[in-house]
Amino acid sequence: MDSPYLFGDFDVAEFCLIAFFLFFAGLVFYLRREDRREGYPLENEVTGQLEPLGGLLFTASPKTFILPHGHGTRTYPNPENRDTRTLAARRSAPMDGAPIEPTGNPMLDGIGPGGYAERPRYPDMTMEGQPKIVPLRVATNFHLSPEDPDPRGMIVVGADGHRAGVISDVWVDRSEVLIRYLEVEVAGSGRKVLLPMTMAVVSGGRNQVIVNAILASQFAEVPALENPDQITLYEEERVMGYYGGGHLYATRDRQEPWL
């Protein structure tokens, strides 16, 4: 019968156990290096100075990623990959984690729930290289289900119950096959802005689209699109950030404690 010992009293079970621990330790070091790629180096909240990544074992080596559809490359970690925008807010106390108080319009300045990232200024693309999110007037091969209410022509009502405008079109995601935005023609100006579908309630019975995030008058300042028939990744951030900020900053009452 074959002996289970490799040499001396060192057997196969011990070898497998040690090999597993060595592999697991290597995996931990690898993952700790890789998770310090995008988003690093960190910035000190108070001083704004860059913080060290953590030495050889905890620093990812630069890696270059090739983006699809001819959008170039990105290399991370990148010391230049930091937000240099001026924060339109003041810190309530000189300590890490201290709340900030807006000094301008927080819904446009990227404060708190209205925060947004400086994403690329080109649209998200389908596998075929076409803009992914477009209005139905562009995606002519899409249609709304006849079982559901068609929001086009419905009145948009803000959180204050006032009329904000009328839905002029529906923007669909060609890849996910769902509605992403509703296009609103703002009352009194004719300006067209986008309303995220996730922040709208379509009431077919009342012929209304109800929005609790912002007031009717605040639709006039929703970030505009450079191209009326497509939306860039950066513009998506701005639009979503505006409505997200409205949940806290649309009215003064929303900023006060509940208790």
Tab-separated table of N, CA and C in Angstrom, residues 69-173:
chain	number	residue	atom	x	y	z
A	69	HIS	N	-15.906	51.222	-28.518
A	69	HIS	CA	-16.449	52.211	-29.452
A	69	HIS	C	-15.511	53.390	-29.683
A	70	GLY	N	-14.197	53.147	-29.564
A	70	GLY	CA	-13.231	54.186	-29.883
A	70	GLY	C	-13.148	55.327	-28.897
A	71	HIS	N	-13.512	55.082	-27.646
A	71	HIS	CA	-13.495	56.139	-26.634
A	71	HIS	C	-12.160	56.219	-25.892
A	72	GLY	N	-11.105	55.657	-26.471
A	72	GLY	CA	-9.778	55.809	-25.904
A	72	GLY	C	-9.479	54.812	-24.807
A	73	THR	N	-8.603	55.210	-23.896
A	73	THR	CA	-8.176	54.340	-22.804
A	73	THR	C	-8.260	55.079	-21.470
A	74	ARG	N	-8.225	54.319	-20.402
A	74	ARG	CA	-8.157	54.871	-19.048
A	74	ARG	C	-7.103	54.083	-18.282
A	75	THR	N	-6.254	54.780	-17.543
A	75	THR	CA	-5.218	54.140	-16.747
A	75	THR	C	-5.454	54.434	-15.272
A	76	TYR	N	-5.517	53.389	-14.457
A	76	TYR	CA	-5.736	53.522	-13.011
A	76	TYR	C	-4.811	52.571	-12.261
A	77	PRO	N	-4.334	52.971	-11.049
A	77	PRO	CA	-4.591	54.253	-10.410
A	77	PRO	C	-3.868	55.396	-11.103
A	78	ASN	N	-4.456	56.569	-10.997
A	78	ASN	CA	-3.929	57.760	-11.652
A	78	ASN	C	-3.939	58.915	-10.659
A	79	PRO	N	-2.767	59.443	-10.291
A	79	PRO	CA	-2.728	60.540	-9.311
A	79	PRO	C	-3.518	61.767	-9.748
A	80	GLU	N	-3.759	61.918	-11.067
A	80	GLU	CA	-4.511	63.066	-11.556
A	80	GLU	C	-6.022	62.829	-11.519
A	81	ASN	N	-6.424	61.626	-11.138
A	81	ASN	CA	-7.838	61.288	-11.115
A	81	ASN	C	-8.466	61.774	-9.811
A	82	ARG	N	-8.691	63.071	-9.738
A	82	ARG	CA	-9.282	63.649	-8.529
A	82	ARG	C	-10.233	64.762	-8.915
A	83	ASP	N	-11.189	65.021	-8.055
A	83	ASP	CA	-12.202	66.048	-8.307
A	83	ASP	C	-11.630	67.402	-7.906
A	84	THR	N	-11.489	68.289	-8.868
A	84	THR	CA	-10.910	69.607	-8.600
A	84	THR	C	-11.969	70.698	-8.552
A	85	ARG	N	-13.256	70.313	-8.599
A	85	ARG	CA	-14.318	71.320	-8.549
A	85	ARG	C	-14.340	72.008	-7.184
A	86	THR	N	-14.669	73.292	-7.197
A	86	THR	CA	-14.813	74.042	-5.950
A	86	THR	C	-16.131	73.663	-5.297
A	87	LEU	N	-16.068	73.249	-4.050
A	87	LEU	CA	-17.261	72.824	-3.325
A	87	LEU	C	-18.047	74.048	-2.875
A	88	ALA	N	-19.268	74.164	-3.354
A	88	ALA	CA	-20.117	75.309	-2.999
A	88	ALA	C	-20.798	75.052	-1.661
A	89	ALA	N	-19.987	74.859	-0.639
A	89	ALA	CA	-20.498	74.579	0.698
A	89	ALA	C	-19.400	74.869	1.715
A	90	ARG	N	-19.792	75.054	2.941
A	90	ARG	CA	-18.821	75.254	4.019
A	90	ARG	C	-18.996	74.159	5.060
A	91	ARG	N	-17.878	73.758	5.637
A	91	ARG	CA	-17.897	72.701	6.649
A	91	ARG	C	-18.357	73.277	7.977
A	92	SER	N	-19.270	72.567	8.619
A	92	SER	CA	-19.830	73.081	9.873
A	92	SER	C	-18.864	72.947	11.038
A	93	ALA	N	-17.835	72.106	10.885
A	93	ALA	CA	-16.831	71.937	11.944
A	93	ALA	C	-15.544	71.426	11.304
A	94	PRO	N	-14.381	71.805	11.842
A	94	PRO	CA	-13.095	71.380	11.252
A	94	PRO	C	-12.694	69.971	11.666
A	95	MET	N	-13.473	68.987	11.237
A	95	MET	CA	-13.170	67.595	11.593
A	95	MET	C	-13.686	66.674	10.502
A	96	ASP	N	-13.110	65.474	10.420
A	96	ASP	CA	-13.562	64.494	9.444
A	96	ASP	C	-15.026	64.139	9.689
A	97	GLY	N	-15.781	64.063	8.617
A	97	GLY	CA	-17.169	63.651	8.717
A	97	GLY	C	-18.128	64.730	9.161
A	98	ALA	N	-17.649	65.956	9.348
A	98	ALA	CA	-18.526	67.044	9.782
A	98	ALA	C	-19.512	67.396	8.666
A	99	PRO	N	-20.773	67.681	8.987
A	99	PRO	CA	-21.749	68.036	7.953
A	99	PRO	C	-21.333	69.307	7.219
A	100	ILE	N	-21.750	69.417	5.957
A	100	ILE	CA	-21.482	70.616	5.180
A	100	ILE	C	-22.782	71.372	4.945
A	101	GLU	N	-22.662	72.691	4.841
A	101	GLU	CA	-23.819	73.543	4.631
A	101	GLU	C	-23.693	74.217	3.264
A	102	PRO	N	-24.687	74.073	2.387
A	102	PRO	CA	-24.589	74.660	1.046
A	102	PRO	C	-24.484	76.182	1.110
A	103	THR	N	-23.754	76.737	0.166
A	103	THR	CA	-23.634	78.194	0.060
A	103	THR	C	-24.282	78.720	-1.215
A	104	GLY	N	-24.709	77.808	-2.111
A	104	GLY	CA	-25.372	78.217	-3.347
A	104	GLY	C	-26.646	77.435	-3.540
A	105	ASN	N	-26.905	76.999	-4.771
A	105	ASN	CA	-28.048	76.142	-5.061
A	105	ASN	C	-27.579	74.689	-4.997
A	106	PRO	N	-27.872	73.978	-3.911
A	106	PRO	CA	-27.327	72.622	-3.737
A	106	PRO	C	-27.837	71.634	-4.777
A	107	MET	N	-28.971	71.894	-5.393
A	107	MET	CA	-29.516	70.989	-6.392
A	107	MET	C	-28.717	71.043	-7.695
A	108	LEU	N	-28.013	72.149	-7.916
A	108	LEU	CA	-27.178	72.294	-9.105
A	108	LEU	C	-25.691	72.171	-8.792
A	109	ASP	N	-25.339	72.373	-7.524
A	109	ASP	CA	-23.922	72.424	-7.137
A	109	ASP	C	-23.349	71.067	-6.737
A	110	GLY	N	-24.152	70.012	-6.821
A	110	GLY	CA	-23.628	68.683	-6.508
A	110	GLY	C	-23.376	68.468	-5.033
A	111	ILE	N	-24.277	68.934	-4.191
A	111	ILE	CA	-24.124	68.812	-2.733
A	111	ILE	C	-25.037	67.709	-2.209
A	112	GLY	N	-24.524	66.897	-1.273
A	112	GLY	CA	-25.336	65.876	-0.612
A	112	GLY	C	-25.979	64.917	-1.597
A	113	PRO	N	-27.309	64.703	-1.499
A	113	PRO	CA	-27.965	63.767	-2.399
A	113	PRO	C	-27.983	64.248	-3.849
A	114	GLY	N	-27.610	65.499	-4.067
A	114	GLY	CA	-27.524	66.029	-5.421
A	114	GLY	C	-26.147	65.869	-6.030
A	115	GLY	N	-25.263	65.132	-5.374
A	115	GLY	CA	-23.902	64.961	-5.862
A	115	GLY	C	-23.853	64.222	-7.185
A	116	TYR	N	-22.877	64.550	-7.995
A	116	TYR	CA	-22.708	63.881	-9.285
A	116	TYR	C	-21.227	63.755	-9.606
A	117	ALA	N	-20.899	62.789	-10.440
A	117	ALA	CA	-19.517	62.535	-10.832
A	117	ALA	C	-19.248	63.135	-12.205
A	118	GLU	N	-17.985	63.472	-12.443
A	118	GLU	CA	-17.581	64.009	-13.748
A	118	GLU	C	-17.383	62.856	-14.727
A	119	ARG	N	-18.485	62.269	-15.151
A	119	ARG	CA	-18.415	61.136	-16.072
A	119	ARG	C	-18.124	61.634	-17.490
A	120	PRO	N	-17.755	60.733	-18.401
A	120	PRO	CA	-17.442	61.142	-19.777
A	120	PRO	C	-18.615	61.837	-20.459
A	121	ARG	N	-18.277	62.738	-21.361
A	121	ARG	CA	-19.323	63.521	-22.033
A	121	ARG	C	-19.661	62.912	-23.393
A	122	TYR	N	-19.943	61.623	-23.375
A	122	TYR	CA	-20.477	60.944	-24.540
A	122	TYR	C	-21.555	59.976	-24.048
A	123	PRO	N	-22.500	59.610	-24.912
A	123	PRO	CA	-23.612	58.766	-24.450
A	123	PRO	C	-23.197	57.331	-24.197
A	124	ASP	N	-23.935	56.683	-23.322
A	124	ASP	CA	-23.784	55.240	-23.143
A	124	ASP	C	-24.206	54.582	-24.456
A	125	MET	N	-23.486	53.538	-24.847
A	125	MET	CA	-23.693	52.953	-26.168
A	125	MET	C	-24.198	51.511	-26.082
A	126	THR	N	-24.910	51.093	-27.117
A	126	THR	CA	-25.320	49.701	-27.246
A	126	THR	C	-24.148	48.882	-27.780
A	127	MET	N	-24.304	47.581	-27.841
A	127	MET	CA	-23.258	46.727	-28.388
A	127	MET	C	-22.981	47.052	-29.855
A	128	GLU	N	-23.988	47.598	-30.538
A	128	GLU	CA	-23.831	47.943	-31.951
A	128	GLU	C	-23.225	49.320	-32.152
A	129	GLY	N	-22.956	50.042	-31.054
A	129	GLY	CA	-22.337	51.353	-31.166
A	129	GLY	C	-23.311	52.495	-31.367
A	130	GLN	N	-24.595	52.297	-31.023
A	130	GLN	CA	-25.588	53.362	-31.113
A	130	GLN	C	-25.867	53.910	-29.723
A	131	PRO	N	-26.287	55.197	-29.618
A	131	PRO	CA	-26.684	55.728	-28.307
A	131	PRO	C	-27.761	54.846	-27.677
A	132	LYS	N	-27.551	54.495	-26.427
A	132	LYS	CA	-28.444	53.522	-25.782
A	132	LYS	C	-29.782	54.148	-25.393
A	133	ILE	N	-29.764	55.350	-24.845
A	133	ILE	CA	-30.983	55.976	-24.336
A	133	ILE	C	-31.394	57.107	-25.273
A	134	VAL	N	-32.525	56.943	-25.922
A	134	VAL	CA	-33.003	57.901	-26.923
A	134	VAL	C	-34.515	58.029	-26.815
A	135	PRO	N	-35.103	59.126	-27.342
A	135	PRO	CA	-36.563	59.266	-27.340
A	135	PRO	C	-37.207	58.350	-28.375
A	136	LEU	N	-38.498	58.127	-28.207
A	136	LEU	CA	-39.216	57.263	-29.142
A	136	LEU	C	-39.224	57.841	-30.552
A	137	ARG	N	-39.079	59.153	-30.687
A	137	ARG	CA	-39.032	59.741	-32.025
A	137	ARG	C	-37.770	59.324	-32.776
A	138	VAL	N	-36.762	58.831	-32.032
A	138	VAL	CA	-35.541	58.306	-32.636
A	138	VAL	C	-35.610	56.783	-32.717
A	139	ALA	N	-36.020	56.150	-31.627
A	139	ALA	CA	-36.154	54.687	-31.585
A	139	ALA	C	-37.520	54.311	-32.148
A	140	THR	N	-37.671	54.453	-33.455
A	140	THR	CA	-38.976	54.241	-34.093
A	140	THR	C	-39.417	52.780	-34.101
A	141	ASN	N	-38.500	51.866	-33.803
A	141	ASN	CA	-38.863	50.441	-33.753
A	141	ASN	C	-39.336	50.023	-32.361
A	142	PHE	N	-39.455	50.976	-31.436
A	142	PHE	CA	-39.981	50.707	-30.096
A	142	PHE	C	-41.382	51.311	-29.988
A	143	HIS	N	-42.195	50.737	-29.119
A	143	HIS	CA	-43.521	51.289	-28.855
A	143	HIS	C	-43.903	50.972	-27.409
A	144	LEU	N	-44.857	51.736	-26.889
A	144	LEU	CA	-45.336	51.525	-25.531
A	144	LEU	C	-46.402	50.435	-25.530
A	145	SER	N	-46.439	49.681	-24.456
A	145	SER	CA	-47.420	48.603	-24.347
A	145	SER	C	-48.829	49.196	-24.302
A	146	PRO	N	-49.743	48.680	-25.110
A	146	PRO	CA	-51.126	49.217	-25.100
A	146	PRO	C	-51.853	48.960	-23.783
A	147	GLU	N	-51.346	48.023	-22.954
A	147	GLU	CA	-51.987	47.757	-21.661
A	147	GLU	C	-51.660	48.826	-20.623
A	148	ASP	N	-50.635	49.629	-20.874
A	148	ASP	CA	-50.217	50.650	-19.919
A	148	ASP	C	-50.615	52.034	-20.417
A	149	PRO	N	-50.798	52.983	-19.485
A	149	PRO	CA	-51.148	54.349	-19.913
A	149	PRO	C	-49.986	55.007	-20.654
A	150	ASP	N	-50.297	55.716	-21.711
A	150	ASP	CA	-49.294	56.456	-22.481
A	150	ASP	C	-49.124	57.825	-21.835
A	151	PRO	N	-47.934	58.109	-21.270
A	151	PRO	CA	-47.768	59.380	-20.553
A	151	PRO	C	-47.694	60.602	-21.459
A	152	ARG	N	-47.490	60.419	-22.743
A	152	ARG	CA	-47.375	61.555	-23.652
A	152	ARG	C	-48.675	62.363	-23.662
A	153	GLY	N	-48.526	63.658	-23.444
A	153	GLY	CA	-49.680	64.543	-23.360
A	153	GLY	C	-50.205	64.742	-21.961
A	154	MET	N	-49.718	63.953	-20.999
A	154	MET	CA	-50.168	64.107	-19.611
A	154	MET	C	-49.545	65.334	-18.965
A	155	ILE	N	-50.251	65.896	-17.995
A	155	ILE	CA	-49.780	67.064	-17.250
A	155	ILE	C	-48.823	66.603	-16.163
A	156	VAL	N	-47.727	67.340	-15.993
A	156	VAL	CA	-46.749	67.049	-14.945
A	156	VAL	C	-47.055	67.943	-13.742
A	157	VAL	N	-47.177	67.323	-12.579
A	157	VAL	CA	-47.491	68.045	-11.352
A	157	VAL	C	-46.331	67.914	-10.381
A	158	GLY	N	-45.837	69.046	-9.873
A	158	GLY	CA	-44.716	69.039	-8.941
A	158	GLY	C	-45.138	68.693	-7.526
A	159	ALA	N	-44.163	68.717	-6.606
A	159	ALA	CA	-44.426	68.355	-5.217
A	159	ALA	C	-45.368	69.334	-4.528
A	160	ASP	N	-45.501	70.545	-5.072
A	160	ASP	CA	-46.401	71.549	-4.498
A	160	ASP	C	-47.801	71.472	-5.086
A	161	GLY	N	-48.044	70.507	-5.990
A	161	GLY	CA	-49.362	70.353	-6.587
A	161	GLY	C	-49.627	71.247	-7.768
A	162	HIS	N	-48.645	72.053	-8.164
A	162	HIS	CA	-48.821	72.967	-9.288
A	162	HIS	C	-48.386	72.311	-10.594
A	163	ARG	N	-48.899	72.848	-11.684
A	163	ARG	CA	-48.563	72.314	-13.004
A	163	ARG	C	-47.159	72.747	-13.411
A	164	ALA	N	-46.346	71.775	-13.831
A	164	ALA	CA	-44.971	72.066	-14.237
A	164	ALA	C	-44.802	72.047	-15.750
A	165	GLY	N	-45.636	71.284	-16.443
A	165	GLY	CA	-45.502	71.175	-17.889
A	165	GLY	C	-46.284	69.991	-18.409
A	166	VAL	N	-45.899	69.536	-19.608
A	166	VAL	CA	-46.591	68.431	-20.264
A	166	VAL	C	-45.548	67.446	-20.795
A	167	ILE	N	-45.860	66.156	-20.700
A	167	ILE	CA	-44.952	65.136	-21.244
A	167	ILE	C	-45.026	65.184	-22.771
A	168	SER	N	-43.863	65.391	-23.393
A	168	SER	CA	-43.824	65.493	-24.855
A	168	SER	C	-43.277	64.236	-25.528
A	169	ASP	N	-42.509	63.423	-24.785
A	169	ASP	CA	-41.976	62.190	-25.382
A	169	ASP	C	-41.491	61.268	-24.278
A	170	VAL	N	-41.173	60.059	-24.660
A	170	VAL	CA	-40.683	59.027	-23.739
A	170	VAL	C	-39.318	58.567	-24.229
A	171	TRP	N	-38.345	58.494	-23.309
A	171	TRP	CA	-36.987	58.051	-23.654
A	171	TRP	C	-36.808	56.607	-23.192
A	172	VAL	N	-36.371	55.767	-24.115
A	172	VAL	CA	-36.245	54.337	-23.831
A	172	VAL	C	-34.781	53.905	-23.865
A	173	ASP	N	-34.516	52.827	-23.154
A	173	ASP	CA	-33.202	52.189	-23.157
A	173	ASP	C	-33.243	51.060	-24.171
